[in-house]
Tab-separated table of C-alpha atoms in Angstrom:
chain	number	residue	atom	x	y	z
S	24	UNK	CA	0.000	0.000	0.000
S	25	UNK	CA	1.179	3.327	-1.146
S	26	UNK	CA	2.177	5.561	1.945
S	27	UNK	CA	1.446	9.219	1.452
S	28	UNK	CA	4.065	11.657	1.291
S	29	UNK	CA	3.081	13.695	4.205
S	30	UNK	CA	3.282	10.195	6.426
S	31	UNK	CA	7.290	9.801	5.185
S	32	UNK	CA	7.716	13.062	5.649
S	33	UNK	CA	7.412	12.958	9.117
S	34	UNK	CA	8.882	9.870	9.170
S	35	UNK	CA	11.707	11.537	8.478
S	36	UNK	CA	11.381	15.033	10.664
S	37	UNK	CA	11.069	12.130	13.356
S	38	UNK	CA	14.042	10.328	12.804
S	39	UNK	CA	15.953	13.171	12.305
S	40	UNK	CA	15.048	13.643	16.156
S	41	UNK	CA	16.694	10.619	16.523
S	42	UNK	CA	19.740	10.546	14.486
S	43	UNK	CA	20.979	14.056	16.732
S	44	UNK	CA	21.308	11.945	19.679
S	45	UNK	CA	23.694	10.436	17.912
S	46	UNK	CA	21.571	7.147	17.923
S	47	UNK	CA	23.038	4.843	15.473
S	48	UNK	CA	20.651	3.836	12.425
S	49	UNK	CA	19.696	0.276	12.098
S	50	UNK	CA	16.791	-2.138	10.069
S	51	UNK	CA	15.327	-5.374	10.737
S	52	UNK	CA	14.608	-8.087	7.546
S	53	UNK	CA	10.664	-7.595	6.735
S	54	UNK	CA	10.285	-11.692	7.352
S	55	UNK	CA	10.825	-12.466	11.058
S	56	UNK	CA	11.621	-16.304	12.395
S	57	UNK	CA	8.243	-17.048	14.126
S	58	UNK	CA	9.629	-19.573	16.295
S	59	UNK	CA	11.474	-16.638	18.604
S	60	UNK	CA	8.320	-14.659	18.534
S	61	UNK	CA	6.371	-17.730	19.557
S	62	UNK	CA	8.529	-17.951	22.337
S	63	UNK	CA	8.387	-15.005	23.698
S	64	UNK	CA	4.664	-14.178	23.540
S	65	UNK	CA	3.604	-17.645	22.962
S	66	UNK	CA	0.837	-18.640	20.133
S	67	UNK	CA	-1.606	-15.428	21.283
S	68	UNK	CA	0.683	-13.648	18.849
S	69	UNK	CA	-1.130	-15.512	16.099
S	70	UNK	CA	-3.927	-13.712	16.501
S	71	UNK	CA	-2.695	-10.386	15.393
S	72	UNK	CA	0.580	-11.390	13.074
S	73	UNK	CA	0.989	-12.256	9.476
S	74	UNK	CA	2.149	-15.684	9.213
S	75	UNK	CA	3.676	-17.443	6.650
S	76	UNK	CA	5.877	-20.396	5.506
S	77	UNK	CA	9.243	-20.479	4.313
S	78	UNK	CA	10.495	-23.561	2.398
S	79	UNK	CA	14.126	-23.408	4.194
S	80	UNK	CA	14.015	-21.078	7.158
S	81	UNK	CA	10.565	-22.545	8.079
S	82	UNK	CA	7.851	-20.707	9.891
S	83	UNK	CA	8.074	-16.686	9.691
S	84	UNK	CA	6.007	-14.023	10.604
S	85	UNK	CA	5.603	-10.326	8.790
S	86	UNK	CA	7.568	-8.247	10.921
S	87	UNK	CA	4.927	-7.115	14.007
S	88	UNK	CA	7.330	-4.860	15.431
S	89	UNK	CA	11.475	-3.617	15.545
S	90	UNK	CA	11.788	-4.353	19.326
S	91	UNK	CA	12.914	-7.627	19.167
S	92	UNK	CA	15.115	-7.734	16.125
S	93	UNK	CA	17.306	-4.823	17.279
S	94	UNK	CA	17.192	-6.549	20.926
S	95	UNK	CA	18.717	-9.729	19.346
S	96	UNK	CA	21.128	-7.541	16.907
S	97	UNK	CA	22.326	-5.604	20.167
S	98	UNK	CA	23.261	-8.886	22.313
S	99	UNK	CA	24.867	-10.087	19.570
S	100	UNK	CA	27.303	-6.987	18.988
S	101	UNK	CA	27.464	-6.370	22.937
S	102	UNK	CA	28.319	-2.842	22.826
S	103	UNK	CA	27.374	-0.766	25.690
S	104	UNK	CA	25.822	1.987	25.907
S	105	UNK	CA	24.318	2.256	22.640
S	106	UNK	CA	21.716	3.749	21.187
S	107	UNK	CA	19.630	2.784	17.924
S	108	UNK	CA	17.275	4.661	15.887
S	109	UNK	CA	15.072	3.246	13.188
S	110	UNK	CA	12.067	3.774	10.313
S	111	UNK	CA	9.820	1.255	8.438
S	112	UNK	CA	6.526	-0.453	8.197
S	113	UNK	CA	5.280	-3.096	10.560
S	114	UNK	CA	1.777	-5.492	10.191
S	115	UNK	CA	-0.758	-6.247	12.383
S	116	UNK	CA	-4.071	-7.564	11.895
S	117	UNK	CA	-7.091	-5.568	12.615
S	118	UNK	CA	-9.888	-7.924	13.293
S	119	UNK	CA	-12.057	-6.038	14.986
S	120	UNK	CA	-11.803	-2.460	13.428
S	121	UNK	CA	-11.516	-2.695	9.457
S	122	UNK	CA	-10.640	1.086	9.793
S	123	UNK	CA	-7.702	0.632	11.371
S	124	UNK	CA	-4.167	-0.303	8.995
S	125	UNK	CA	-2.777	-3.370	9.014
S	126	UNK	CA	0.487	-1.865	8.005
S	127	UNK	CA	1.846	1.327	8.777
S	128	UNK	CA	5.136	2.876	9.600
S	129	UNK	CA	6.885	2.887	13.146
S	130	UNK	CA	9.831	5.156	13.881
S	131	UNK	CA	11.336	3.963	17.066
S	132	UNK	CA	14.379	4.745	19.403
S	133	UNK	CA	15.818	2.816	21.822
S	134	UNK	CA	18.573	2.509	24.738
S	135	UNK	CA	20.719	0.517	26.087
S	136	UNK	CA	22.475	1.581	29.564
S	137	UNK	CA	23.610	-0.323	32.225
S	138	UNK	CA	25.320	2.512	33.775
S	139	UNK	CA	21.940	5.001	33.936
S	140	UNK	CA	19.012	3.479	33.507
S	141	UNK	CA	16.735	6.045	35.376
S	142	UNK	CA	17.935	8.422	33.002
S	143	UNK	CA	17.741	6.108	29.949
S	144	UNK	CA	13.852	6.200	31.177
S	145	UNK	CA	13.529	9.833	31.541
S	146	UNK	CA	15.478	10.612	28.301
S	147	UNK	CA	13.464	8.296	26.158
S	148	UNK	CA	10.342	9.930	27.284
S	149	UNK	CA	11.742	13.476	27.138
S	150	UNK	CA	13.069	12.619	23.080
S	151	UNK	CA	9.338	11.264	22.663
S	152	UNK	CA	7.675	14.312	23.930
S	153	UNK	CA	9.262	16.634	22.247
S	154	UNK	CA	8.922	14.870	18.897
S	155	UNK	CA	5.098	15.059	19.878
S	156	UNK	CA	5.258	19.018	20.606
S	157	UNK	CA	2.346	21.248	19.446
S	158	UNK	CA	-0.303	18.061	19.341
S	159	UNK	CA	-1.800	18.576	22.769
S	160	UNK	CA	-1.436	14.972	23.948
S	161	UNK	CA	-2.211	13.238	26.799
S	162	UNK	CA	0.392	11.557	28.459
S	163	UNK	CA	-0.086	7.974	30.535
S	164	UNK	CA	2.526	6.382	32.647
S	165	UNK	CA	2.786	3.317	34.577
S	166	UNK	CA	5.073	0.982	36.128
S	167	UNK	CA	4.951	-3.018	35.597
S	168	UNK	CA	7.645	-3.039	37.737
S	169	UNK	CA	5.439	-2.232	40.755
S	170	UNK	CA	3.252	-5.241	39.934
S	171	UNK	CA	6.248	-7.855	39.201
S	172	UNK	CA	7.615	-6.461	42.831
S	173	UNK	CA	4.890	-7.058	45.126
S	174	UNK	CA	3.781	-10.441	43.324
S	175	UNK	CA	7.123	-12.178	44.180
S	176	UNK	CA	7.022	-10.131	47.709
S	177	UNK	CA	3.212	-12.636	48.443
S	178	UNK	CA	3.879	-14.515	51.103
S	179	UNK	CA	2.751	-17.802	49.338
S	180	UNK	CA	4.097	-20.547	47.208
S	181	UNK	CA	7.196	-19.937	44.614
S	182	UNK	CA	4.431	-21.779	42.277
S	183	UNK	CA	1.656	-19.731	42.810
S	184	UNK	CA	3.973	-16.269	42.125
S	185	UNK	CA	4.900	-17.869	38.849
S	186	UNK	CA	2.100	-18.639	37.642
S	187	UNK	CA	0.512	-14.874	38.571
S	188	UNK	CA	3.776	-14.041	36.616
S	189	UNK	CA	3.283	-15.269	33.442
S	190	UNK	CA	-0.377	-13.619	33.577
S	191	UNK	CA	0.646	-10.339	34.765
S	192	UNK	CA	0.136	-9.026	30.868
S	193	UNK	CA	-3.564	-11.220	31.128
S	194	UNK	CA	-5.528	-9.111	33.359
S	195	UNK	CA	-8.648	-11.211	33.439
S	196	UNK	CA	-6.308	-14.548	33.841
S	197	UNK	CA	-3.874	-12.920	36.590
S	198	UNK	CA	-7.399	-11.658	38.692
S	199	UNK	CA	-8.672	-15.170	38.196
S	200	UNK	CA	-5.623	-17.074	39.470
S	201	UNK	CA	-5.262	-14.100	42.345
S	202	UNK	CA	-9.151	-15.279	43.508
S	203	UNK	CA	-8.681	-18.533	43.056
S	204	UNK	CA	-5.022	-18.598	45.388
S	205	UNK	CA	-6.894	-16.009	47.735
S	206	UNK	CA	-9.576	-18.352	48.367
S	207	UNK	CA	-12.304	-16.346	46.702
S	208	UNK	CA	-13.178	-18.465	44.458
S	209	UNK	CA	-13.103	-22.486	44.147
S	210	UNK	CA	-10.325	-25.006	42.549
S	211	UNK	CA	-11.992	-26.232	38.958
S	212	UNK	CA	-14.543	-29.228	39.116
S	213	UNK	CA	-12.174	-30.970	37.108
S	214	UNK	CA	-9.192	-30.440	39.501
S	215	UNK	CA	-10.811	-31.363	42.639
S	216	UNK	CA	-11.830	-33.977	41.226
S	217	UNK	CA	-8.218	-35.302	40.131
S	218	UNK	CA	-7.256	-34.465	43.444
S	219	UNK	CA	-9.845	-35.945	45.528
S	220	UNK	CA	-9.293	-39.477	43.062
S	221	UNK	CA	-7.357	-41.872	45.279
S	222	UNK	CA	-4.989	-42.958	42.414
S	223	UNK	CA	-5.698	-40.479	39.641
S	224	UNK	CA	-3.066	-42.382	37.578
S	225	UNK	CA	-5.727	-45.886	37.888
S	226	UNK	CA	-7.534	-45.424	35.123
S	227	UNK	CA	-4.940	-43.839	32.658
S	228	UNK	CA	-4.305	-45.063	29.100
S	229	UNK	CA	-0.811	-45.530	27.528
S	230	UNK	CA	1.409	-42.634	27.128
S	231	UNK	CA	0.798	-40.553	24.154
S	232	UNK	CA	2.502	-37.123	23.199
S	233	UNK	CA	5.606	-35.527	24.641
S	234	UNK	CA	4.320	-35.681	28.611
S	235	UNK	CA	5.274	-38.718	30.285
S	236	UNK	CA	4.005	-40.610	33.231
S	237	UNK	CA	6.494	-38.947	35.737
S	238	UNK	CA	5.583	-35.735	34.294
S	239	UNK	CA	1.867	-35.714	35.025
S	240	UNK	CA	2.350	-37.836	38.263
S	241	UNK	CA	4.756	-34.619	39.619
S	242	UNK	CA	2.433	-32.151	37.561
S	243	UNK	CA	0.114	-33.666	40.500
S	244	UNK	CA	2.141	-33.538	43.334
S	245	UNK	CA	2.810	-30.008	42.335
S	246	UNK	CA	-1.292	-29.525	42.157
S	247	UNK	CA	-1.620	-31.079	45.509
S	248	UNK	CA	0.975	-29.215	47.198
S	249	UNK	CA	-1.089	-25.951	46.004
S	250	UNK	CA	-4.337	-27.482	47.258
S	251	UNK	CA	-3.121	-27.865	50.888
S	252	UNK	CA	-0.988	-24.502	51.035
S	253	UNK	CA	-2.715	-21.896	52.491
S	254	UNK	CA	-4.815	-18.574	50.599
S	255	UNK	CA	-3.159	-15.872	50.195
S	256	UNK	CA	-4.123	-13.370	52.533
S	257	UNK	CA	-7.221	-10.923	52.104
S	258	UNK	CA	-4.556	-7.568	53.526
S	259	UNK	CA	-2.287	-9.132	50.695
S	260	UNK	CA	-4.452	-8.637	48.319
S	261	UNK	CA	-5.680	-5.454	48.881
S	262	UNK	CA	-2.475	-4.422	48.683
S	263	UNK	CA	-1.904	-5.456	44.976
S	264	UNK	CA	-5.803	-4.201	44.381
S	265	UNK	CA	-4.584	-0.798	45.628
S	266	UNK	CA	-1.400	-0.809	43.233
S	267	UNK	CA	-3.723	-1.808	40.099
S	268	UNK	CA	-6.276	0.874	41.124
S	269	UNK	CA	-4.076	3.420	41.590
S	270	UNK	CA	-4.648	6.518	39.249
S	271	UNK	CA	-3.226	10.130	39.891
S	272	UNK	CA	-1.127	12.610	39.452
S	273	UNK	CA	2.510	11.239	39.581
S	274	UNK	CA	4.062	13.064	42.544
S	275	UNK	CA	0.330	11.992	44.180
S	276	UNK	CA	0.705	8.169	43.271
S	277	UNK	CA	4.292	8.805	44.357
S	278	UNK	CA	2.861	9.024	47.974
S	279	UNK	CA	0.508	6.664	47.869
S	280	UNK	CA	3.016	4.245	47.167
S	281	UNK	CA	5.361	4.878	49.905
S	282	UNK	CA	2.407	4.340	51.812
S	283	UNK	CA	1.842	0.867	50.506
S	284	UNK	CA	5.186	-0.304	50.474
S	285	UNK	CA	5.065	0.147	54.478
S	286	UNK	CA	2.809	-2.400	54.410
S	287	UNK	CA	4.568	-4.659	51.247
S	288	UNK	CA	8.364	-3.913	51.297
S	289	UNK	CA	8.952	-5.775	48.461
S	290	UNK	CA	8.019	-2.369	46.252
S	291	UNK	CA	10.379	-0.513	48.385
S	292	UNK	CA	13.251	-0.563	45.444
S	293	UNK	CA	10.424	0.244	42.744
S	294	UNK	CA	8.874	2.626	44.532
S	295	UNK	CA	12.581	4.258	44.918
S	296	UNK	CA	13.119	4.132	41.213
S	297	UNK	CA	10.032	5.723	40.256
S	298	UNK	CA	10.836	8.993	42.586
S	299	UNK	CA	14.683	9.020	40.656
S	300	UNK	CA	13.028	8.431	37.490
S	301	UNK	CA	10.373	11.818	38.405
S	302	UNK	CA	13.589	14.052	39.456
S	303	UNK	CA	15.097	12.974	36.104
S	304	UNK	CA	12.166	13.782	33.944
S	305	UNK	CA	11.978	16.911	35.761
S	306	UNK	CA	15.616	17.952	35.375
S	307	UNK	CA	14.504	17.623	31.248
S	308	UNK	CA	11.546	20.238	31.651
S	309	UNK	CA	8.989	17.616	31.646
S	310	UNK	CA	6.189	18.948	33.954
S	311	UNK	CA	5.948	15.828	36.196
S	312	UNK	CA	3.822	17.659	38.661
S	313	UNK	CA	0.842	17.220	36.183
S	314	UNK	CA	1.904	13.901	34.472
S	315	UNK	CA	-0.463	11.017	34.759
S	316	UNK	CA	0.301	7.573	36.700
S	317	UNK	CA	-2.139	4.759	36.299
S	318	UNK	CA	-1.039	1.556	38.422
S	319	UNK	CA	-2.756	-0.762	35.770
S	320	UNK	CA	-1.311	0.653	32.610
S	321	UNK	CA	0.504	-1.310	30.094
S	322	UNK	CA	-0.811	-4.840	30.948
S	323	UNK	CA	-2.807	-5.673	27.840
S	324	UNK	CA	-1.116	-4.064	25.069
S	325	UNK	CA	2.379	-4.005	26.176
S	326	UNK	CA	3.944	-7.732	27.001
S	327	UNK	CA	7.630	-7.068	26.991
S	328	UNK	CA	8.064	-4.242	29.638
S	329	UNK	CA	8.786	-5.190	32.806
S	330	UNK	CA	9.515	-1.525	34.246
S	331	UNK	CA	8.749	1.518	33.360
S	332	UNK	CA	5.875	2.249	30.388
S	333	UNK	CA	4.146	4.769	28.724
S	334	UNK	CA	1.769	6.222	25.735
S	335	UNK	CA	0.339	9.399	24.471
S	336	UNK	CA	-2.795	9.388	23.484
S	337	UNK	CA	-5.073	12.008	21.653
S	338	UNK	CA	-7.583	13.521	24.038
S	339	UNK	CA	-10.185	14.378	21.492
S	340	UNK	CA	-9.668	11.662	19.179
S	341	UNK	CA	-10.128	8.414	22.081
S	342	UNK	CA	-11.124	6.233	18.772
S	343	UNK	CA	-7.412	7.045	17.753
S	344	UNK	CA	-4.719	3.904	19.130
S	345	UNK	CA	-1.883	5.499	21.156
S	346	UNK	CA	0.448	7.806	18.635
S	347	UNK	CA	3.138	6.549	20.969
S	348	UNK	CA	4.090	4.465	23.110
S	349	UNK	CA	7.223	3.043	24.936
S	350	UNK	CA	9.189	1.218	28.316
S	351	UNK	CA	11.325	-0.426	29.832
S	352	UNK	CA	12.059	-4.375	28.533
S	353	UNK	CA	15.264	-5.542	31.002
S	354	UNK	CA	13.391	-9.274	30.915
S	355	UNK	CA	13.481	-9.387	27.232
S	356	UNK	CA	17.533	-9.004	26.646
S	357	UNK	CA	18.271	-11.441	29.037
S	358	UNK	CA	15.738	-13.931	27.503
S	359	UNK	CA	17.329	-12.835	23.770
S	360	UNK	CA	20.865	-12.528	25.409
S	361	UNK	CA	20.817	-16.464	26.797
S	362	UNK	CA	20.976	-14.961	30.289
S	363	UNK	CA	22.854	-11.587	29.656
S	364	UNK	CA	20.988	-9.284	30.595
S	365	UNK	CA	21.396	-5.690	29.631
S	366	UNK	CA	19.256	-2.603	31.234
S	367	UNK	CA	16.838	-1.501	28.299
S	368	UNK	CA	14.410	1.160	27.436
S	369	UNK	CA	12.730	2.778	24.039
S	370	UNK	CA	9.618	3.751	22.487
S	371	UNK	CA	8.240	3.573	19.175
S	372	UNK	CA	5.804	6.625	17.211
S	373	UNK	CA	3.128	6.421	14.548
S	374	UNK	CA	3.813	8.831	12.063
S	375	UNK	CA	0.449	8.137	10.367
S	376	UNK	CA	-1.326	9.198	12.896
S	377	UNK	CA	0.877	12.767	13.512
S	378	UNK	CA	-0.214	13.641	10.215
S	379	UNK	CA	-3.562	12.786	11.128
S	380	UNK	CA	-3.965	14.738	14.064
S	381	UNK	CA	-2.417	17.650	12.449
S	382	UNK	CA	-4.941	17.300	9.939
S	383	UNK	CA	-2.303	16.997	7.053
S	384	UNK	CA	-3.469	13.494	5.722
């Protein structure tokens, strides 16, 4: 699909941006290997990529986004700090709005900094912002990290805080599995029912597909041992409720926070991160004192970050996706790095949709 000129335009005013930071400029092939996709985001990712087959490189996927290329490209080269820049069109399916593109252009910018990553945070927001200047945008932040923190701080199983792990970006399955471990709501009809069997293993066929006997035998120990432990507590969970629920002002959430994490030290170091993050922000003329925090925000759209995260958004135009958006992603280079992990943070904009706004298109 032809793009119109205005939309490279900006494309380029954008990256321009970019490039003065001194932000090296890098691409990513158009075909993506689906299997490290897949792996990362597991097979809901089918739902919204282009996927295709590949005689000799097997399954690959129309590139959904730049994140994870230049992730992989970066652990690979190992230089540190660094910072990449980058243009060009990514696909997504649009099921449920025919409106929307299923291809447009993404100009992103990202960092890598061990040394300074508060500031890597505040900078990439700073360089977003003022690429956004003049379009009266409303800015959201959030912090995942908050969440990740006071799940593995729950005073329950190592089991149970994995599992409300790998749901944290699954808001309906992580408050599900958060009932369910609270006691608010009751173990399956098919589980108790495994559990309450005497020898659930008595009537069982022979082994077919990869799991064996010893794997579903301790796959039932392990649902046993969850069965007896006991709920997670109700002032535990309010806790977390109060986190998610959380929507102010950012020097207001600020204090709110310190309040919970009397009450759930295991925030204490994210709570202490998001105040250095604020002063750094600050120190770049971003007017923090009016910024928006939302204690829920990034979990449905965002599955990589792990810290930090944030969008702008156009006020008057809430049928508009976010023209922006961006965060911090220190789980993803160690999981693309083989256990190296590197401290991580960028953001990607929609020139389309600048053009839009500024009624250009």
């Amino acid at each position: 699909m032809p793009l119109a000129a205005p939309i490279l335009e900006e494309a380029r005013r954008i990256r321009a941006l970019f490039d003065a930071t001194g932000a090296v400029g890098v691409s990513a092939d158009m075909l993506q290997p689906a299997e490290t996709l897949l792996d990362l985001y597991g097979e809901d990712i089918r739902a919204r990529a282009y996927v295709t087959h590949d005689p000799l490189k097997g399954e690959m996927m129309l590139r959904p986004d730049f994140t994870v290329p230049v992730v992989q490209m970066h652990m690979e080269s190992r230089a540190e700090p660094a910072r990449y820049t980058y243009s060009g069109k990514v696909f997504r399916k649009q099921e449920d709005d025919p409106s929307r593109p299923n291809e447009y252009i993404q100009v992103g910018y990202e960092v890598f900094d061990g040394q300074a990553p508060v500031e890597a945070d505040a900078e990439v927001f700073a360089k977003v912002s003022a690429a956004l200047d003049g379009l009266h945008l409303r800015a959201a932040t959030g912090d995942i990290g908050l969440l990740l923190a006071a799940v593995k701080g729950l005073n329950t199983l190592e089991s149970r805080k994995a599992a409300l792990l790998r749901h944290v970006w699954r808001p309906r399955r992580f408050r599900a599995l958060l009932d369910r471990f609270g006691g608010r709501s009751p173990v399956p009809p098919t589980r108790a029912a495994l559990l309450a069997a005497s020898d659930p293993m008595a009537a069982a066929g022979p082994e077919i597909g990869l799991r064996s006997m010893a794997d579903v035998a301790s796959r039932i120990a392990a649902l046993k041992q969850d069965a007896a432990a006991p709920a997670i507590s109700g002032e535990e969970i309010a806790l977390i409720d109060a986190i998610l629920s959380l929507r102010n002002t950012a020097p207001n959430a600020l204090g709110i926070l310190r309040d919970i994490a009397v009450d759930l030290p295991a925030i204490s170091g994210a709570v202490a991160r998001m105040e250095e993050r604020l002063e750094a922000m600050a120190r770049l003329g971003v007017a923090v004192e009016t910024l928006e925090f939302e204690g829920n925000y990034g979990r449905t759209s965002m599955e990589y970050y792990d810290g930090f995260v944030f969008g702008f958004y156009a006020a008057a135009r809430p049928d508009l996706p976010a023209v922006a958006t961006g965060g911090r992603y220190d789980a993803l280079t160690r999981v693309l790095g083989q256990g190296r992990a590197v401290p991580a943070v960028g953001a990607v904009i929609r020139p389309d949709l600048v053009v839009q706004l500024r009624g250009q298109a």
